[in-house]
mmCIF file of C-alpha atoms in Angstrom:
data_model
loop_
_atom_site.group_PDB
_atom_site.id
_atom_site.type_symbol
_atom_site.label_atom_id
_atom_site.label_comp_id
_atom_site.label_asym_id
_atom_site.label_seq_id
_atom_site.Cartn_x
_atom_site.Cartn_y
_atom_site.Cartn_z
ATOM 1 C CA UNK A 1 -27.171 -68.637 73.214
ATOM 2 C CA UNK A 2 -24.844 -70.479 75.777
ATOM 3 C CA UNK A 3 -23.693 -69.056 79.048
ATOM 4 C CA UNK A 4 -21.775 -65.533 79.476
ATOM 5 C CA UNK A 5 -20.264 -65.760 82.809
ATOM 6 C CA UNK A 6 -19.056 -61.967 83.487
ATOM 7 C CA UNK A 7 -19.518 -61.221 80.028
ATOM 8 C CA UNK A 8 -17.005 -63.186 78.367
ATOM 9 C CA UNK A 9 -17.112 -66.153 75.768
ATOM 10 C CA UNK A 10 -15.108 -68.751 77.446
ATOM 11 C CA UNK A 11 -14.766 -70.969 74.285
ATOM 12 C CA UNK A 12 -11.757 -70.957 71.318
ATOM 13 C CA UNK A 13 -12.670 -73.025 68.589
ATOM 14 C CA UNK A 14 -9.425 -74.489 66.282
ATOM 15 C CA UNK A 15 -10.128 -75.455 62.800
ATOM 16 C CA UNK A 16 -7.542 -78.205 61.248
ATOM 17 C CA UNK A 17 -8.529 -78.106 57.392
ATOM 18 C CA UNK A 18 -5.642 -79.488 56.135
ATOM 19 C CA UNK A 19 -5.086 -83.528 56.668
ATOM 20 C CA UNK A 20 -1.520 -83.106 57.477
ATOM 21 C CA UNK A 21 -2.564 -80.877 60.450
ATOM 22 C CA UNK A 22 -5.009 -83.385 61.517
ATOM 23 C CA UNK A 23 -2.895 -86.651 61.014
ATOM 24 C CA UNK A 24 -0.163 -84.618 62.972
ATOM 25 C CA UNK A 25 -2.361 -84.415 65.784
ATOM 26 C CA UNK A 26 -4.286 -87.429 66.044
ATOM 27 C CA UNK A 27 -0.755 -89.600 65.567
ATOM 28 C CA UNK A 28 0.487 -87.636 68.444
ATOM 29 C CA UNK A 29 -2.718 -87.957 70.223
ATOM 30 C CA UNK A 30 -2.496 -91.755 69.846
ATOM 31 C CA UNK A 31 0.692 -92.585 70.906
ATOM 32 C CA UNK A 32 -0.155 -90.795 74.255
ATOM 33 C CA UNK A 33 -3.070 -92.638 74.797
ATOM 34 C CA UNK A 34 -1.401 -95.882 73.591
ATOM 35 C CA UNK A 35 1.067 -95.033 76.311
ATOM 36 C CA UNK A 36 -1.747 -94.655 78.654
ATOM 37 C CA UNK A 37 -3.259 -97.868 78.104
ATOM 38 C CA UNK A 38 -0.236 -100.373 78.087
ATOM 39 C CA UNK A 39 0.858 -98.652 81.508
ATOM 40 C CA UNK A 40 -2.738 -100.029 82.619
ATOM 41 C CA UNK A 41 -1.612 -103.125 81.593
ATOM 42 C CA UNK A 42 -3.827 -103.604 78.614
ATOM 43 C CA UNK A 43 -3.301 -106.238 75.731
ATOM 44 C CA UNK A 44 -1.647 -104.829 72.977
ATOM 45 C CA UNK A 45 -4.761 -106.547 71.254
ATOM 46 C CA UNK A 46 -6.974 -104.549 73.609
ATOM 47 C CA UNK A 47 -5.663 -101.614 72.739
ATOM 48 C CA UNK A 48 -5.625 -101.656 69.263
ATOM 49 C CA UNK A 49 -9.301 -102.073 69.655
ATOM 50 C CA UNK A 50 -9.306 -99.158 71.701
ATOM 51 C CA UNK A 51 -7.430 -96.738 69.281
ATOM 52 C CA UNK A 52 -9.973 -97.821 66.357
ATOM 53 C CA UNK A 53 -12.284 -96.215 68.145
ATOM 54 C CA UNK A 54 -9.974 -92.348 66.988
ATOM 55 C CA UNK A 55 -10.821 -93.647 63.274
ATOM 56 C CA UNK A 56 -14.183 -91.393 63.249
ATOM 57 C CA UNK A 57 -11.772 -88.505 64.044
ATOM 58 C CA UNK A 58 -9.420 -89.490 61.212
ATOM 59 C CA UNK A 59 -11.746 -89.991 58.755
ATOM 60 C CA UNK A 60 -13.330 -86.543 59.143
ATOM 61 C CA UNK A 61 -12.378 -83.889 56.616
ATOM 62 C CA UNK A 62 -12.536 -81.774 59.063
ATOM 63 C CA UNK A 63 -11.628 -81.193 62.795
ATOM 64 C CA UNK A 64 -12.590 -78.760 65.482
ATOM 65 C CA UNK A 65 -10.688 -78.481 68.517
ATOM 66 C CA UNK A 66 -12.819 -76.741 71.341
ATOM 67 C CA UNK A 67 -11.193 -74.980 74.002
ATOM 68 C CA UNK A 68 -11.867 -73.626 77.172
ATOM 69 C CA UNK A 69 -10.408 -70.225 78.322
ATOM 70 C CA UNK A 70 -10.574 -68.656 81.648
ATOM 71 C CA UNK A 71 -9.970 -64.971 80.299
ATOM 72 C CA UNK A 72 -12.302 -62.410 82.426
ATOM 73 C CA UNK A 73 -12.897 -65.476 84.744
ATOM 74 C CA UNK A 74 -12.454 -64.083 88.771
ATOM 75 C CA UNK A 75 -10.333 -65.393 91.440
ATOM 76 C CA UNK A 76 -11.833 -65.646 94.992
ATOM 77 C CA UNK A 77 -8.792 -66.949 96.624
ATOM 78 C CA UNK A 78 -10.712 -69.667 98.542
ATOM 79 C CA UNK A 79 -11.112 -73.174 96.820
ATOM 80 C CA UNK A 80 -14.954 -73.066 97.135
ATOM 81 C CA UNK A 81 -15.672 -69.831 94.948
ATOM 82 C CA UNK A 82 -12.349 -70.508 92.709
ATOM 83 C CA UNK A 83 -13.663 -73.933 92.141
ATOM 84 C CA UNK A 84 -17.608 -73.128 91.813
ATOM 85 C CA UNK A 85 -15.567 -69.975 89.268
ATOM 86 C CA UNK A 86 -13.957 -72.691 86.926
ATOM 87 C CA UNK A 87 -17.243 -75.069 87.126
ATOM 88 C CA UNK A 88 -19.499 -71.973 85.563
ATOM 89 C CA UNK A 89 -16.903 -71.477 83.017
ATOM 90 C CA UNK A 90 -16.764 -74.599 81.725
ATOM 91 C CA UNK A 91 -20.430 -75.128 81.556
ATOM 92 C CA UNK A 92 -20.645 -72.063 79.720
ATOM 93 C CA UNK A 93 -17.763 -73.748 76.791
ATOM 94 C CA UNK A 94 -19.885 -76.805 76.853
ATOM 95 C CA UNK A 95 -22.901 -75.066 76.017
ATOM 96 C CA UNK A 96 -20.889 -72.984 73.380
ATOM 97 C CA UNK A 97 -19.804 -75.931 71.524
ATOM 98 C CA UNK A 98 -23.260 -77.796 71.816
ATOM 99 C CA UNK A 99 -24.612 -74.846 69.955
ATOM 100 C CA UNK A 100 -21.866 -75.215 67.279
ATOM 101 C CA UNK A 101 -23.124 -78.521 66.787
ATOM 102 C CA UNK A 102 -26.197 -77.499 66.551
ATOM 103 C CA UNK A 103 -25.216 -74.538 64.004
ATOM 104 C CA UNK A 104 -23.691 -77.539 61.817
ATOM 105 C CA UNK A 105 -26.403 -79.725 61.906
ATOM 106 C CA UNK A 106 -28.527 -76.200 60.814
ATOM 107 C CA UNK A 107 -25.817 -76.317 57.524
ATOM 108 C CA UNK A 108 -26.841 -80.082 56.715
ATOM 109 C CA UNK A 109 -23.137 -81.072 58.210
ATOM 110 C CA UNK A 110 -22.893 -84.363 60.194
ATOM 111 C CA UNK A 111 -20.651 -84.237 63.761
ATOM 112 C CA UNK A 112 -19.328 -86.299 66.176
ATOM 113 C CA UNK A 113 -17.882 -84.317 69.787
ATOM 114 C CA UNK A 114 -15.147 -87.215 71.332
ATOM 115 C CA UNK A 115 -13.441 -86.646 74.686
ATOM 116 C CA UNK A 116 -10.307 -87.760 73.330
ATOM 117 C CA UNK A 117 -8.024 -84.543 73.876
ATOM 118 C CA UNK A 118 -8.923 -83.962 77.220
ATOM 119 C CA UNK A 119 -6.627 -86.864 78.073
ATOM 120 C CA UNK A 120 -3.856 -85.311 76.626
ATOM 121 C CA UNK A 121 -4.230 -81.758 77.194
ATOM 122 C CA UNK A 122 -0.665 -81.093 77.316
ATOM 123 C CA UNK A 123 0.066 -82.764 73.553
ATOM 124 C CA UNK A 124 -2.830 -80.982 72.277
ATOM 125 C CA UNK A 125 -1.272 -77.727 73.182
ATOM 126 C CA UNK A 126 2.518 -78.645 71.869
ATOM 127 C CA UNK A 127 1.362 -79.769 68.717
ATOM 128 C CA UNK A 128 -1.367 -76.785 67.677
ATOM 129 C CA UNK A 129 1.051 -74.626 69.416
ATOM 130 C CA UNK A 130 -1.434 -73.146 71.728
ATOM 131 C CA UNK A 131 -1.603 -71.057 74.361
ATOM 132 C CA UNK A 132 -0.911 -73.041 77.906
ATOM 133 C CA UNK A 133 -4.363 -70.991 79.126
ATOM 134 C CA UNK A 134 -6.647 -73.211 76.396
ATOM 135 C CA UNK A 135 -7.557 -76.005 77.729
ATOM 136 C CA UNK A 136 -9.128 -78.338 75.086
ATOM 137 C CA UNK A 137 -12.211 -79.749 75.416
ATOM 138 C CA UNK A 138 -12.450 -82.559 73.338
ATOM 139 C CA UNK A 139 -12.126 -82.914 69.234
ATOM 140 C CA UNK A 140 -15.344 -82.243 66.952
ATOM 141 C CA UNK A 141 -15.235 -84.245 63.829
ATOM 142 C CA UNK A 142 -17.387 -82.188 61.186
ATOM 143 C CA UNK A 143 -18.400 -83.671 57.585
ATOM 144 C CA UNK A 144 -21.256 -84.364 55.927
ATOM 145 C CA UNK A 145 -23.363 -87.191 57.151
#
């Protein structure tokens, strides 16, 4: 089992069955990171190489969105503890959602974890309409392999 810092489960996993929900996302997802990479002054050609790289999220029939929450996490009021605090909780979320991976692999389904929406956090949130305390942790594309 993954990490229970102060007894709580410091992971919220969001299911997107249907492909309007995930299309929604991802389009949203890409224009952000489009926006991103031309204000780095990348080709356009560079980035469309770039944004094929989302295509193993698109062509998933389904997508996980991991997210980290700090509820039952402590506050120290210093920046060492309150720091060191936030560090254990997400270690603990990363450990819960390499153990859902693992769980799907144990069903015979194939997945892929991507960074992607931890570059646009704030997106993320707008478009699943979730809380501003989840703080996703990437995208898990889940299918069979």
């Amino acid at each position: 089992p993954a990490p229970a810092p102060h007894h709580t489960t410091p992971w919220r996993f969001v299911l997107l069955e249907s492909a309007e929900s995930r299309t929604r996302l991802l389009d949203a997802m890409r224009e952000a990171w489009i926006e991103d990479l031309r204000r780095d002054g990348k080709s356009e050609e560079s980035i469309a190489k770039r944004v094929r790289r989302g295509d193993v999220l698109r062509n998933a029939p389904y997508l996980v969105v991991p997210c980290l929450v700090m509820d039952g996490s402590h506050t120290y009021g210093d920046e060492r503890r309150d720091t060191a605090e936030r560090e254990m909780f997400v270690v603990a979320a990363g450990a819960g959602v390499q153990n859902f991976l693992v769980a799907l692999a144990g069903e015979r389904l194939g997945s892929a974890w991507v960074s992607s929406t931890m570059f646009c956090r704030s997106v993320v949130r707008e478009v699943l309409s979730l809380p501003s305390s989840w703080d996703p942790l990437g995208a898990v594309a889940v299918g069979h392999g």
